[in-house]
Coordinates of C-alpha atoms in Angstrom, one line a residue:
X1 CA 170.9 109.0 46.5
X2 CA 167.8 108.7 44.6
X3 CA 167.4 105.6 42.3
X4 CA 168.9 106.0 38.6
X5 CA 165.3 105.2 37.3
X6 CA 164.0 108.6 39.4
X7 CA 166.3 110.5 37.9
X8 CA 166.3 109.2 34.1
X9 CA 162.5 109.3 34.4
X10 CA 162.6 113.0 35.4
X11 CA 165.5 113.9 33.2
X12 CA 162.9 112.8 30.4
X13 CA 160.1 114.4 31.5
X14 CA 162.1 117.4 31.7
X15 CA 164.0 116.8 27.8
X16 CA 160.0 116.8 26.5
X17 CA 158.8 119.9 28.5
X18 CA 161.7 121.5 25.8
X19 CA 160.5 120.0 22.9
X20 CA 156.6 120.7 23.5
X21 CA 157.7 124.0 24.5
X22 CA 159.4 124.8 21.5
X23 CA 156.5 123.6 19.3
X24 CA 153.9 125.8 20.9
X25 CA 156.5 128.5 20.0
X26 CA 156.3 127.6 16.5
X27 CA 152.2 127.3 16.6
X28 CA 151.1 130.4 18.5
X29 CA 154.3 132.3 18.2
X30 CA 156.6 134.0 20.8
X31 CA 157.6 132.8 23.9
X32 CA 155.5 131.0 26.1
X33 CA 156.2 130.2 29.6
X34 CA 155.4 126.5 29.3
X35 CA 154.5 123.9 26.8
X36 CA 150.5 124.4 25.8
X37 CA 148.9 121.3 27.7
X38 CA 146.0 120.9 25.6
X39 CA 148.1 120.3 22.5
X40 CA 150.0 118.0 23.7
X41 CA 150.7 114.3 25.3
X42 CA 153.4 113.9 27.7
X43 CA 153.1 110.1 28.3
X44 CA 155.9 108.3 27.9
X45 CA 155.9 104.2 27.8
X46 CA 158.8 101.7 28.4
X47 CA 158.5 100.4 25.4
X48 CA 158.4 103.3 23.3
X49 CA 161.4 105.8 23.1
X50 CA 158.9 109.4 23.5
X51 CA 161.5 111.6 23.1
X52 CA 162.8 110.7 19.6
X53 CA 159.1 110.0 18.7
X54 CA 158.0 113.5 19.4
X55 CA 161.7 115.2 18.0
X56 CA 160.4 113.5 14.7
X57 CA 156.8 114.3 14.9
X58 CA 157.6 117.9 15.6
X59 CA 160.4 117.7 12.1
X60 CA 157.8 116.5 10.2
X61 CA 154.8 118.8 11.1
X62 CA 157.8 121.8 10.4
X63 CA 157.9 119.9 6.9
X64 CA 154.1 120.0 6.2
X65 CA 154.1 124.0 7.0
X66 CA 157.3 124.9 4.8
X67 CA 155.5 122.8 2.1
X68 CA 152.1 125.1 2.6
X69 CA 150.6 121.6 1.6
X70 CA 147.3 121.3 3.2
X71 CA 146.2 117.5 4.5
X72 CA 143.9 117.1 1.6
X73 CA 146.4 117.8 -0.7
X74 CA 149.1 115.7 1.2
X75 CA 146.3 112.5 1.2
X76 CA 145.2 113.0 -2.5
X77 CA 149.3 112.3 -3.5
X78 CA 149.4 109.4 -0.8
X79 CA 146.1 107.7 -1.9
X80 CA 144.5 107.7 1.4
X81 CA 141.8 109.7 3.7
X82 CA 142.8 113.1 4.9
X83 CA 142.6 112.2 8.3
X84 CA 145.2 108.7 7.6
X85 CA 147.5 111.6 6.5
X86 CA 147.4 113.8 9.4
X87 CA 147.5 110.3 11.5
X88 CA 150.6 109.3 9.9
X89 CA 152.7 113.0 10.6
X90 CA 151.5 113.0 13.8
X91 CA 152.9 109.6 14.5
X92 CA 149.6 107.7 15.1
X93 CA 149.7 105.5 12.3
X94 CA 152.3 103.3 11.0
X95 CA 154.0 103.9 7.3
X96 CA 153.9 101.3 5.1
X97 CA 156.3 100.9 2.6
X98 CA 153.9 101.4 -0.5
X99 CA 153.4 104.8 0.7
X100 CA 156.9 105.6 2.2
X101 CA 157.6 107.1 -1.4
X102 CA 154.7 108.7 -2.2
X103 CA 155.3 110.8 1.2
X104 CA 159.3 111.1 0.4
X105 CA 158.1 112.5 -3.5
X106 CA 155.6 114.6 -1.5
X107 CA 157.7 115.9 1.2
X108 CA 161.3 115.8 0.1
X109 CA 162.5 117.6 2.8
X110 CA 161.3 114.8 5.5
X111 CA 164.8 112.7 6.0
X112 CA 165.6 109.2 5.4
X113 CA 166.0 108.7 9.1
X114 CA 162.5 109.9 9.5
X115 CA 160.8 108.1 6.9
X116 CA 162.5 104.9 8.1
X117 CA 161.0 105.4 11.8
X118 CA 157.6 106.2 10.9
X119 CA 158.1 102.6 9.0
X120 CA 159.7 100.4 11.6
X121 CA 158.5 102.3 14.9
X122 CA 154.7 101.1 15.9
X123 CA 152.4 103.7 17.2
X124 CA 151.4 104.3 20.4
X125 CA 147.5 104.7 19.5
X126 CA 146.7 106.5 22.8
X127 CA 145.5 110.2 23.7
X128 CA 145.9 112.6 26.7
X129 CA 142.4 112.9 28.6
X130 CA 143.5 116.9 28.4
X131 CA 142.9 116.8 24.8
X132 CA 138.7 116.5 25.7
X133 CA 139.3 120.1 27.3
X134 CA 140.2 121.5 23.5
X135 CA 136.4 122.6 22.0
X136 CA 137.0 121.3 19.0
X137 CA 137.6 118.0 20.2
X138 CA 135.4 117.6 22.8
X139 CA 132.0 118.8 20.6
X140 CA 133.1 115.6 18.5
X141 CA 133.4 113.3 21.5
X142 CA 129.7 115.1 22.8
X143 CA 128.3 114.4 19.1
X144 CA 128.9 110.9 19.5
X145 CA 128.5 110.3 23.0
X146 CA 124.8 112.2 22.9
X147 CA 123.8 110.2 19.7
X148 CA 125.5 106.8 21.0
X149 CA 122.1 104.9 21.7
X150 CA 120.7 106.4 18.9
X151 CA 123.7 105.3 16.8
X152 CA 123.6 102.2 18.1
X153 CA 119.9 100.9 17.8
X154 CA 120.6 101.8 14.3
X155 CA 123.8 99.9 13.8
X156 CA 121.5 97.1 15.6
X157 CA 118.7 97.4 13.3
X158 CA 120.5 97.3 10.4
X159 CA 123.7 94.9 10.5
X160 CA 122.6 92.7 14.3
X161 CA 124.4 92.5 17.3
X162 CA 127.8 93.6 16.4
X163 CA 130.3 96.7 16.6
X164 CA 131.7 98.8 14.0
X165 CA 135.6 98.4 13.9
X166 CA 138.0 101.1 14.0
X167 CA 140.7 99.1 13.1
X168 CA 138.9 98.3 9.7
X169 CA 137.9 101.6 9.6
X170 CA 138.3 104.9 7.1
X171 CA 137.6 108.6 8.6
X172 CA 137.3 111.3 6.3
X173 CA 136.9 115.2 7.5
X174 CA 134.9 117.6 4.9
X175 CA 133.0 120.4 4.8
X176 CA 129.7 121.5 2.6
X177 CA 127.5 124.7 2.5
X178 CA 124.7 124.9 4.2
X179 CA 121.3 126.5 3.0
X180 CA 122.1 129.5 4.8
X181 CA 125.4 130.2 3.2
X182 CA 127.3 128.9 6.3
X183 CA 130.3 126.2 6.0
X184 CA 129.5 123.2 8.0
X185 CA 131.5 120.0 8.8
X186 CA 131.2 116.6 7.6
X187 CA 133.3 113.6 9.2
X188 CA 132.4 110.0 7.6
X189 CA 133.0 107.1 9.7
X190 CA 133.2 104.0 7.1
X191 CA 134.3 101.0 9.5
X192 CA 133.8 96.7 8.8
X193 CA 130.7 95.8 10.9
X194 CA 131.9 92.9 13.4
X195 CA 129.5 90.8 14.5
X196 CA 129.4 89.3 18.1
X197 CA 129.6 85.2 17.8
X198 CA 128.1 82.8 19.6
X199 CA 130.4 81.4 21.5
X200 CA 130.2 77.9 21.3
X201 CA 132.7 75.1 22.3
X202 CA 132.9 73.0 19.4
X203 CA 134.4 76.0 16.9
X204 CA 136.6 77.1 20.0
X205 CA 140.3 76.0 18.9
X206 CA 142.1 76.9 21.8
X207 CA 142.8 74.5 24.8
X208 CA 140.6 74.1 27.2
X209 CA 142.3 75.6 30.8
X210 CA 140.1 72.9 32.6
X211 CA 142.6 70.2 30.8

C-alpha cells in the first residue's frame, strides 16, 4: 500500500533512467548498462514536467547531429553567441519568438511541437553537482574559482563595489593558436556590471513591515 506519490515519483525516475540510457547509446555507441551519470541531470521538479523536457532535448540534439551543423554555425544563422545556441537545444534557455524561425529555417527537421515548448516552457537553469566530476568542466569551474580574488579586486578596481550579472550576460567559446603551434581555448565572459546600492530608506518603495 505505498502512497500514489511513491510510486509515480519512482515510476518517473525509472521512465528517465530509459531516456538517459538511450542517449548515452547514441553518444558513445553500443549498449551500456546504465545511463552515463556525468552527462546527465536526473532532477526532476514539481513544477517542471522532466520527462517531456528531456524526450525533447534528446529530439533536438538527434536534429543537430543529422544536420552535421556545428554550434557556430547553428549561432551565426540564429544571431546569437555559440554558447546561447547550445543553451537553447539543451533546454537551458528560453526561445523567443524572433528566433523560433531562424532555428525552424535552420533545423527543419525539429517539430512544431518542439519549437513551441522550447517557447512556452521556462527553463530550469540548474546543474547536477556530478557534472564538476567531468574534466572539462571542472578545469573551467578551477579557472575561475583559483582566479576569483584576483578577478574580483579587478572587477573592484575598475567598475566599484558591484557584481557582474549573468543574467545580462553574453558567453562566447573560441579557440586561437598559440606561439607554439598548439590550439588553445578562449571563453569571453561580457556581463552588465551591477553595482551594490546604498540602501537607504527614503528611495525604498516598498512597505515598511514595522507598519
Amino acid at each position: 500500500n505505498k502512497d500514489w506519490r511513491t510510486i509515480e515519483s519512482q515510476d518517473q525516475g525509472s521512465r528517465i533512467d530509459n531516456v538517459l540510457l538511450k542517449i548515452s547509446e547514441s553518444i558513445i555507441g553500443g549498449k551500456p548498462k546504465k545511463a552515463i551519470p556525468q552527462l546527465f541531470s536526473r532532477k526532476t521538479y514539481s513544477s517542471v514536467n522532466a520527462i517531456s523536457i528531456s524526450d525533447r532535448v534528446s529530439r533536438v540534439l538527434a536534429v543537430k547531429a543529422n544536420s552535421n551543423l556545428s554550434y557556430d554555425e547553428i549561432a551565426k544563422k540564429l544571431g546569437v553567441t555559440n554558447v546561447y545556441a547550445a543553451q537553447l537545444l539543451m533546454g537551458q534557455a528560453k526561445l523567443t519568438p524572433q528566433t523560433a524561425q531562424k532555428l525552424k529555417d535552420t533545423l527543419p527537421e525539429i517539430s512544431d511541437d518542439d519549437i513551441d515548448s522550447m517557447q512556452k516552457d521556462f527553463p530550469m537553469r540548474s546543474f547536477d553537482e556530478e557534472i564538476l566530476k567531468e574534466p572539462n568542466v571542472y578545469r573551467t569551474y578551477e579557472a575561475i574559482t583559483h582566479n576569483g580574488e584576483a578577478i574580483k579586486a579587478i572587477i573592484n578596481e575598475q567598475c566599484g563595489d558591484g557584481i557582474m550579472s549573468a543574467i545580462d550576460f553574453y558567453m562566447d567559446v573560441g579557440t586561437t593558436t598559440g606561439k607554439n603551434g598548439e590550439k588553445r581555448v578562449v571563453i569571453s565572459f561580457n556581463g552588465k556590471f551591477l553595482p551594490f546600492i546604498e540602501q537607504t530608506a527614503e528611495d525604498n518603495g516598498a512597505p515598511s513591515p514595522r507598519e
